[in-house]
PDB file of C-alpha atoms in Angstrom:
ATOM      1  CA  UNK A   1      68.229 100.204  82.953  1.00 41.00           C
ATOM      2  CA  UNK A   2      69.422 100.026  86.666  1.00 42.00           C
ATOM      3  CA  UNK A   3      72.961 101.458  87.176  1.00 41.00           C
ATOM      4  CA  UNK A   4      75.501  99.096  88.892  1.00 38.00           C
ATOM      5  CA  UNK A   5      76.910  99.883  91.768  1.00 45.00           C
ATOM      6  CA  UNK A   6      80.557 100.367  92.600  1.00 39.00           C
ATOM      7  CA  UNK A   7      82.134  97.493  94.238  1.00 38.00           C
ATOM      8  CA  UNK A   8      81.923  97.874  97.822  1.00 39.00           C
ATOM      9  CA  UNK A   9      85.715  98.444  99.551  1.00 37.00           C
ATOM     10  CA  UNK A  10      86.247  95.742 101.837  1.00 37.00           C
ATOM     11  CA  UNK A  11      84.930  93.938  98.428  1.00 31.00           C
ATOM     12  CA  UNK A  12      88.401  95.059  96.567  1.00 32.00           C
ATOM     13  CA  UNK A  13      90.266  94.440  99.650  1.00 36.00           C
ATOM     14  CA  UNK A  14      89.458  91.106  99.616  1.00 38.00           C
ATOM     15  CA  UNK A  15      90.161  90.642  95.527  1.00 40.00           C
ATOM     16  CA  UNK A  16      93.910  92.126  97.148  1.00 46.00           C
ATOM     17  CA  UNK A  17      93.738  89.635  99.323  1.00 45.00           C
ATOM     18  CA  UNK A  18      93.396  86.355  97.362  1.00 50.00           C
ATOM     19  CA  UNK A  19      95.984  87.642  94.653  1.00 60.00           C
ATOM     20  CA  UNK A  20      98.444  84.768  94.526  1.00 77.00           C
ATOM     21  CA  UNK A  21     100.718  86.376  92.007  1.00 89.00           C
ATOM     22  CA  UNK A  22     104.139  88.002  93.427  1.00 96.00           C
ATOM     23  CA  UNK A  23     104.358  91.094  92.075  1.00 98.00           C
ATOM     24  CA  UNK A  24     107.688  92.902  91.728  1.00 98.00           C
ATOM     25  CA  UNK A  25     108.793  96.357  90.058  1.00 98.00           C
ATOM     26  CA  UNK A  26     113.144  96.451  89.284  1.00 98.00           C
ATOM     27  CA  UNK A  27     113.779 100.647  89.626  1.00 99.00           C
ATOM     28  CA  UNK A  28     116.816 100.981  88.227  1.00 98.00           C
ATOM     29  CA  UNK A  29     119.456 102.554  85.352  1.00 98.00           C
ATOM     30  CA  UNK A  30     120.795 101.686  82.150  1.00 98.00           C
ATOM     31  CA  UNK A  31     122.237  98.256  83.834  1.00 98.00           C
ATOM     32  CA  UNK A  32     118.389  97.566  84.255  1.00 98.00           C
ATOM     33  CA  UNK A  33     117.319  98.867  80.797  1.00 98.00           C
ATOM     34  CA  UNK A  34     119.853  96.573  79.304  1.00 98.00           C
ATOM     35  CA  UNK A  35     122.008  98.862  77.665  1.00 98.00           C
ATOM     36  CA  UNK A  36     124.494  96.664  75.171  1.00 98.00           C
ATOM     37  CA  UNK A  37     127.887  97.904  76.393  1.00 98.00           C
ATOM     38  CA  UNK A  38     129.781 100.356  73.532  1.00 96.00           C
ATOM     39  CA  UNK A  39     126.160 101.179  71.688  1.00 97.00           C
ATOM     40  CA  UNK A  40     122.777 102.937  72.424  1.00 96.00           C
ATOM     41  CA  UNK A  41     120.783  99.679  72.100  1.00 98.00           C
ATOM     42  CA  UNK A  42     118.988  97.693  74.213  1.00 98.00           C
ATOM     43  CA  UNK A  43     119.822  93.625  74.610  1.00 98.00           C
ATOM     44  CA  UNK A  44     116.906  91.073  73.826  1.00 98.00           C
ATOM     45  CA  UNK A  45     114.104  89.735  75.890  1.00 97.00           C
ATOM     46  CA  UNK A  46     116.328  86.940  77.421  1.00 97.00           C
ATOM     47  CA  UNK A  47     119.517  88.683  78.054  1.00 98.00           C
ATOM     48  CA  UNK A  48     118.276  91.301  79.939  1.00 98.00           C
ATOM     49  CA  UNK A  49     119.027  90.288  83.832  1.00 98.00           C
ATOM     50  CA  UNK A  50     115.700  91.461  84.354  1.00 98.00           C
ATOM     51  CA  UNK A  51     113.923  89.690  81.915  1.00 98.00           C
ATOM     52  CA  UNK A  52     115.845  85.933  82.399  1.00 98.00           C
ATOM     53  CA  UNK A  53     114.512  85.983  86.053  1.00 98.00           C
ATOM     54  CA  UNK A  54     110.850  86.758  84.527  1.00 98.00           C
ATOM     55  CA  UNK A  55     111.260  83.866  82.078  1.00 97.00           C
ATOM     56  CA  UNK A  56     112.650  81.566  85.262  1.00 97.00           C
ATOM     57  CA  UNK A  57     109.689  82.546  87.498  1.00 97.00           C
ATOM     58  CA  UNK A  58     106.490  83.637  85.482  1.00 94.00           C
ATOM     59  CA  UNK A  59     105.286  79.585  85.673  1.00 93.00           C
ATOM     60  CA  UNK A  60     105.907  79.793  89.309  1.00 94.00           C
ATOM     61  CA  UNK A  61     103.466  82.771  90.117  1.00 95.00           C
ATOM     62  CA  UNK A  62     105.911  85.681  89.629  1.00 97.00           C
ATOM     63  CA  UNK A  63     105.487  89.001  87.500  1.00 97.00           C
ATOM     64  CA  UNK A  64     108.594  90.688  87.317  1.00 98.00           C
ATOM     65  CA  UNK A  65     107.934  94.683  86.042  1.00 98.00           C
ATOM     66  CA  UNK A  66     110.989  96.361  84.380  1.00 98.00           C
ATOM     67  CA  UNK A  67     111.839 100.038  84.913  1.00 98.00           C
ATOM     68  CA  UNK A  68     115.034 100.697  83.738  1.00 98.00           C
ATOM     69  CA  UNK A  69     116.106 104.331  82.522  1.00 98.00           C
ATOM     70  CA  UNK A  70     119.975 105.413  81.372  1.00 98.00           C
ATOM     71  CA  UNK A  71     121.304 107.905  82.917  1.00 98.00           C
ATOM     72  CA  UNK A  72     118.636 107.205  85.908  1.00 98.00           C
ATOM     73  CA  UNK A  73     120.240 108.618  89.786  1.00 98.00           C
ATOM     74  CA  UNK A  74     118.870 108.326  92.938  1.00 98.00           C
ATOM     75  CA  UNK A  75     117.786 111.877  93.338  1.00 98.00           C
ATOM     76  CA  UNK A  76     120.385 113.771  91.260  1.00 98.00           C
ATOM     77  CA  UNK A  77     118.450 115.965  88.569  1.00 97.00           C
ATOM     78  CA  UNK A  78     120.722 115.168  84.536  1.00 96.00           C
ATOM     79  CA  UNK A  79     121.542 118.919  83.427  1.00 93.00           C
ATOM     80  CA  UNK A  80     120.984 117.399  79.961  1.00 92.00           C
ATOM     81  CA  UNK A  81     118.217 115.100  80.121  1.00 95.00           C
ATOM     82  CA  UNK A  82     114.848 115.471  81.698  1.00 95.00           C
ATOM     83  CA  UNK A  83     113.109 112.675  84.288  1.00 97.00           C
ATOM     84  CA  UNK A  84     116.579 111.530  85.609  1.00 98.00           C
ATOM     85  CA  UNK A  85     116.157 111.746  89.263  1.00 98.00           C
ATOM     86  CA  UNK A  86     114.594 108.803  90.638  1.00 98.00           C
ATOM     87  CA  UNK A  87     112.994 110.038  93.756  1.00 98.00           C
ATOM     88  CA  UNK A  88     111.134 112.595  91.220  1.00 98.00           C
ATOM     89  CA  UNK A  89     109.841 109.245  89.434  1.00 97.00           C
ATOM     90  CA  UNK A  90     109.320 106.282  91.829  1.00 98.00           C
ATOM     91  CA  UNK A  91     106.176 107.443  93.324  1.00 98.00           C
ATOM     92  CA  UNK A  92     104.434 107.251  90.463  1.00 98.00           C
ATOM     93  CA  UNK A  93     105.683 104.144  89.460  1.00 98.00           C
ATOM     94  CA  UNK A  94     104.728 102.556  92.694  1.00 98.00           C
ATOM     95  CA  UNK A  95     101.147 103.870  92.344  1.00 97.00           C
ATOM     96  CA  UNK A  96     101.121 102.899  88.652  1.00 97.00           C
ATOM     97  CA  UNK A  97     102.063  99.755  89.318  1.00 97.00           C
ATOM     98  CA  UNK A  98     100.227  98.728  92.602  1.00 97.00           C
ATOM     99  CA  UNK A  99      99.903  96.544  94.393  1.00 96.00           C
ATOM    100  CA  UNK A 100     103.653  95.622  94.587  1.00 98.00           C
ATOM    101  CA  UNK A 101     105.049  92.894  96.853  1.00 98.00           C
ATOM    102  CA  UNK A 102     108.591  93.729  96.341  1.00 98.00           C
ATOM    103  CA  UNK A 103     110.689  96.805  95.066  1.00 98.00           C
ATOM    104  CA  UNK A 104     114.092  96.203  93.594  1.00 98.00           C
ATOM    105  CA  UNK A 105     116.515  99.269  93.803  1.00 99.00           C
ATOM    106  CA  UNK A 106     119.757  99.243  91.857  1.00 99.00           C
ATOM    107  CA  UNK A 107     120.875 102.933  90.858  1.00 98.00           C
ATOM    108  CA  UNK A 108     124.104 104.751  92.016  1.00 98.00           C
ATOM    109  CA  UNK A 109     126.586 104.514  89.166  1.00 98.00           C
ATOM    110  CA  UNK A 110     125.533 107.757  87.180  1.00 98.00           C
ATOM    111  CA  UNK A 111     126.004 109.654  91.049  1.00 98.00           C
ATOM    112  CA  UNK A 112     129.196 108.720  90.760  1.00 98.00           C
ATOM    113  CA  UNK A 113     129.620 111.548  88.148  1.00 98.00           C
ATOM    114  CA  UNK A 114     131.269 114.606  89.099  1.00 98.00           C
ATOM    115  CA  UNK A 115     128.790 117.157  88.188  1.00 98.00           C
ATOM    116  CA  UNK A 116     126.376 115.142  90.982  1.00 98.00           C
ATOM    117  CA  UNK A 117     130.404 116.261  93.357  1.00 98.00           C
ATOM    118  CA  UNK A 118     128.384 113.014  95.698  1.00 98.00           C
ATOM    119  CA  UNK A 119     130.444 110.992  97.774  1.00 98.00           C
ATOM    120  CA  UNK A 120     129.717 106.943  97.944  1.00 98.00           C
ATOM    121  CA  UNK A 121     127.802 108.559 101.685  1.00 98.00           C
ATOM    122  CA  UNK A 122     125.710 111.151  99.544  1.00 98.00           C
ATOM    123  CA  UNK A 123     124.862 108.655  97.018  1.00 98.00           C
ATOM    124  CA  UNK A 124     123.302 105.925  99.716  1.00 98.00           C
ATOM    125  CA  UNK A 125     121.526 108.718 101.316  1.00 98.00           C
ATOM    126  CA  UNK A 126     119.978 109.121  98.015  1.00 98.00           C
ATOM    127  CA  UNK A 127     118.913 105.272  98.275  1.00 98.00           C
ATOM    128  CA  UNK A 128     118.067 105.537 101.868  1.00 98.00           C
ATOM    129  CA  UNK A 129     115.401 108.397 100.159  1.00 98.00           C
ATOM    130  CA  UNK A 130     113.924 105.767  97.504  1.00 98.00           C
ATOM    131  CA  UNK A 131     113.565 103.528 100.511  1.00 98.00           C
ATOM    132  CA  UNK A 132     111.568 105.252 102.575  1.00 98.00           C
ATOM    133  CA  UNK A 133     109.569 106.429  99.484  1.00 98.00           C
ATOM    134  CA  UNK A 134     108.733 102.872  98.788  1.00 98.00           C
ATOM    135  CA  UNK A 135     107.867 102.400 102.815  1.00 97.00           C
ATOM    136  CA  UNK A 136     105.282 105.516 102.026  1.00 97.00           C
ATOM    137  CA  UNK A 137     103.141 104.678  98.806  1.00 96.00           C
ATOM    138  CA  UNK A 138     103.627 100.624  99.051  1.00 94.00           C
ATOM    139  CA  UNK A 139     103.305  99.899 103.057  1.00 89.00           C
ATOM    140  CA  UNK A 140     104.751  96.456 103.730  1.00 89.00           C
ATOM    141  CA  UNK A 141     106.286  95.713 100.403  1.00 95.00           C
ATOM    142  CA  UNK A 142     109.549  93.980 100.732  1.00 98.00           C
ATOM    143  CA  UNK A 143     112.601  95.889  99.459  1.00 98.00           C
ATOM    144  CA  UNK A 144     115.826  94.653  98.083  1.00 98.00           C
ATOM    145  CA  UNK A 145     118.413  96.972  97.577  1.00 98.00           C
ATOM    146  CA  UNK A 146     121.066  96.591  95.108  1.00 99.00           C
ATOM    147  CA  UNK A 147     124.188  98.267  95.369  1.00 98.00           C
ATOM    148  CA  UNK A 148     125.832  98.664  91.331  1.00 98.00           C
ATOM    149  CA  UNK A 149     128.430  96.933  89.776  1.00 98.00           C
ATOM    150  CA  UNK A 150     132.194  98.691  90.247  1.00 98.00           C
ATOM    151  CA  UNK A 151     133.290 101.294  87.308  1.00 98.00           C
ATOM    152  CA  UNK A 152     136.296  99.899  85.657  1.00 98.00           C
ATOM    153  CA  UNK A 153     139.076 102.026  86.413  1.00 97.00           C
ATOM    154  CA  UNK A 154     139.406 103.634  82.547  1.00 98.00           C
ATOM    155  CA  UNK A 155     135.975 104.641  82.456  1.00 98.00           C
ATOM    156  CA  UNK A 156     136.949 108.039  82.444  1.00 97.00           C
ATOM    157  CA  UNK A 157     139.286 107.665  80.178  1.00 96.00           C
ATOM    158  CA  UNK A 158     139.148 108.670  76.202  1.00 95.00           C
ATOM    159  CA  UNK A 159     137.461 106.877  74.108  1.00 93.00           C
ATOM    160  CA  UNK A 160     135.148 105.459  77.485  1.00 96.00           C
ATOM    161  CA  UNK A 161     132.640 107.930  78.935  1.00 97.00           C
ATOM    162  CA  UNK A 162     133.969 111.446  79.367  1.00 96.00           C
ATOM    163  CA  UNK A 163     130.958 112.270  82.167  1.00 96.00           C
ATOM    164  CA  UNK A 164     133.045 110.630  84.349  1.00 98.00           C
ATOM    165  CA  UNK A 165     136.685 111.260  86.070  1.00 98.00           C
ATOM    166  CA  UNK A 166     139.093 109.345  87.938  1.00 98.00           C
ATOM    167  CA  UNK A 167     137.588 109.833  90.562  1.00 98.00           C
ATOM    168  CA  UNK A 168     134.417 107.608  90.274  1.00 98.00           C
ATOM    169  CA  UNK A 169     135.996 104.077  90.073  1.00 98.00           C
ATOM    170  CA  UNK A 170     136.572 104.886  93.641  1.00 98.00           C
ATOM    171  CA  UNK A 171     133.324 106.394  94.869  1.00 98.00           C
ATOM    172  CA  UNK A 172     131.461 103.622  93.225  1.00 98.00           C
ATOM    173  CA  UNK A 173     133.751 100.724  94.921  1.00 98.00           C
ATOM    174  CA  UNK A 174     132.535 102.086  98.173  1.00 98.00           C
ATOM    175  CA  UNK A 175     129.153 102.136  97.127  1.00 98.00           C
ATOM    176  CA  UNK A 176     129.036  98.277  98.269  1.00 98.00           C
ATOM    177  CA  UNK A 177     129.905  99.241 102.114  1.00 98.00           C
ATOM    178  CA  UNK A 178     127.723 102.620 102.223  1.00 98.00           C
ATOM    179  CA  UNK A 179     124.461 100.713 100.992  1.00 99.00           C
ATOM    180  CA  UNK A 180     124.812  98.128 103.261  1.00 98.00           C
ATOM    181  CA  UNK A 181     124.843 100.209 106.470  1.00 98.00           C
ATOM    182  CA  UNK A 182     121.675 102.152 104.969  1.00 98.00           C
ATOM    183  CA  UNK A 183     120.102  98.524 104.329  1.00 98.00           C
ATOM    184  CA  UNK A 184     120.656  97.435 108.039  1.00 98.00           C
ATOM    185  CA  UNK A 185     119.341 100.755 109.178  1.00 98.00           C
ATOM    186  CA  UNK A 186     116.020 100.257 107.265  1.00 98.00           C
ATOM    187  CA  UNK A 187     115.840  96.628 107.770  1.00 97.00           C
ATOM    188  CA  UNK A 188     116.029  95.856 104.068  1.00 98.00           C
ATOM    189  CA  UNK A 189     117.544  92.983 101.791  1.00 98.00           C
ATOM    190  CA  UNK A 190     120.382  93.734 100.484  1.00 98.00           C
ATOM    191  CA  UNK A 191     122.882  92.369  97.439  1.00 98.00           C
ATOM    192  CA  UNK A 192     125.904  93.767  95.905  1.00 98.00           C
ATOM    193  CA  UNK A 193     126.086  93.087  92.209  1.00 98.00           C
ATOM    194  CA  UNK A 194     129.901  93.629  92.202  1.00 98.00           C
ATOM    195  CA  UNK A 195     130.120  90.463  94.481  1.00 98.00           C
ATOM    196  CA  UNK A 196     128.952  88.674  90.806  1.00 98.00           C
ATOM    197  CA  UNK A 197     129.389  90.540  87.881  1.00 98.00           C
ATOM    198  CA  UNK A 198     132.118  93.164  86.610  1.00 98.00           C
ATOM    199  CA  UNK A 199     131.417  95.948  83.802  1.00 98.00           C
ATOM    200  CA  UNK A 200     131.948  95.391  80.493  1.00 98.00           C
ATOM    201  CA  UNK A 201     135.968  95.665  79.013  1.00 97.00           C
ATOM    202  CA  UNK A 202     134.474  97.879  75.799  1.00 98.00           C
ATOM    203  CA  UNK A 203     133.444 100.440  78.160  1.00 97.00           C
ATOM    204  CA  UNK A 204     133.846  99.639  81.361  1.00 98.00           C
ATOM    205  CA  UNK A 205     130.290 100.800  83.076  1.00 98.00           C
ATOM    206  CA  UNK A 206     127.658  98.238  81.533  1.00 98.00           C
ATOM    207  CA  UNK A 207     126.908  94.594  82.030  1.00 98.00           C
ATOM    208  CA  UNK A 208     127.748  92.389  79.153  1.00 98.00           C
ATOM    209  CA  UNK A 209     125.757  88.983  78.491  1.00 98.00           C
ATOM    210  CA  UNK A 210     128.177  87.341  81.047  1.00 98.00           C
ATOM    211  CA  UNK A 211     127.060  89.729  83.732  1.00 98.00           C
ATOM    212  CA  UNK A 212     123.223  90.074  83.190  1.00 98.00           C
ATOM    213  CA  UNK A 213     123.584  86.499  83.246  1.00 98.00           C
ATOM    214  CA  UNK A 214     125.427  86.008  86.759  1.00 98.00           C
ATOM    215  CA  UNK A 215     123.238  89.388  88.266  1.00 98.00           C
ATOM    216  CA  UNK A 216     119.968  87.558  87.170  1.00 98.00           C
ATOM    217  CA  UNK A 217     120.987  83.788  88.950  1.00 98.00           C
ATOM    218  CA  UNK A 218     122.155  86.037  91.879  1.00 98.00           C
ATOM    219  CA  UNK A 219     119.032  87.953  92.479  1.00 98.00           C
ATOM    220  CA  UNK A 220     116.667  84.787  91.078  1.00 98.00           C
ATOM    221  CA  UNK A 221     118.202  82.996  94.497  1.00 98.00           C
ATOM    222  CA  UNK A 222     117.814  86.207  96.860  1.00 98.00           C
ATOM    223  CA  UNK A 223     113.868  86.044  95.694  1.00 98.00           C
ATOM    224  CA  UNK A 224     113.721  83.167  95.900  1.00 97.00           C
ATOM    225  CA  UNK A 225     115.353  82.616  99.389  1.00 96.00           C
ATOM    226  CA  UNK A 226     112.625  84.956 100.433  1.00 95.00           C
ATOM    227  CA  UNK A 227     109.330  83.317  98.959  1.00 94.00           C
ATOM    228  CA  UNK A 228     109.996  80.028  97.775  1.00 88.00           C
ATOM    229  CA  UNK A 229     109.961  78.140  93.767  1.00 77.00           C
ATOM    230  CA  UNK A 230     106.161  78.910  93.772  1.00 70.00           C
ATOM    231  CA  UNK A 231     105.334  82.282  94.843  1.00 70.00           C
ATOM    232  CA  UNK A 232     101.735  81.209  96.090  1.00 61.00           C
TER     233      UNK A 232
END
């Protein structure tokens, strides 16, 4: 029997090239796992701000990829738990998951931790690293960055999360203005989620139902604003 050859390259360039489907990878923390505020489960398929903007678009020619990790930073290394730092991790997801045709960053609120000692500068240098990352392994794929929703101000607090202090309410308010300037800089979209959704009252760090709900219609019009209802 005659052996097939490989498909030629400029024959797999072309398959690229007629791929109608929008494909785009959300990189972020337990706020993108879907952490239920107060517990160490996950919400439902549906809940998840990820997942209602994959139920909105899939009919319109979008796949939306979910990559959500707690405890996840933007290059900051967990003394406790392994795989943390996302800079160690995106470049594999962007390979793994090629070809992309938009990356969706929204990590900063475990920096805010004082064993990271990062100021709201140090943490968007951190995202100014995943951005260039995605600008090396994925070329011309659009980028919107997300800076995180504000720690409530009893986070640290007993009874709330004791890897935090009372300090990070404040680094992680400024964490709005300090991704901004690093999204102008790189010529990147950019959305704060504190502009629509708040933390949680039971523990004042994760999105409830309310706010995956409002995050999801507020990044569901940003990708939209960019390609349209039908991603084609």
């Amino acid at each position: 029997m005659r052996s097939r050859k490989a498909p030629h390259k400029n024959y797999l360039n072309k398959q690229v090239q007629v791929r109608t489907m929008k494909r785009i990878l959300c990189f972020g923390d337990s706020n993108t796992w879907g952490l239920i505020p107060g517990t160490d489960r996950r919400f439902a398929d549906g809940i998840r701000w990820t997942s209602i903007i994959r139920n909105d678009l899939e009919q319109s020619g979008y796949e939306i990829i979910e990559e959500g990790l707690c405890g996840r930073t933007t290059i900051f290394e967990d003394p406790d738990r392994i795989g943390r730092a996302g800079d160690k991790l995106l470049p594999v997801f962007l390979e793994s998951h090629a070809p992309l045709d938009m990356v969706i960053i929204m990590l900063g609120t475990n920096d805010c931790k004082p064993v990271y000692n990062a100021d709201a500068e140090t943490i968007a240098h951190g995202a100014e690293r995943l951005i260039k990352q995605v600008r090396a392994y994925a070329g011309n794929c659009r980028i919107l960055l997300i800076s995180p929703i504000e720690l409530g101000n009893d986070v640290w607090q007993e009874g709330y999360d004791p890897q935090f202090d009372a300090g990070s309410p404040a680094v992680s308010r400024n964490l709005k203005y300090t991704f901004a300037k690093v999204a102008r800089k790189h010529g990147t979209d950019i959305l704060a989620a504190s502009d629509h959704a708040k933390p949680s009252s039971i523990d004042c760090e994760h999105l409830d139902e309310n706010g995956h709900n409002a995050l999801a219609r507020a990044v569901e019009d940003k990708i939209l604003s960019i390609y349209g209802r039908a991603a084609s």
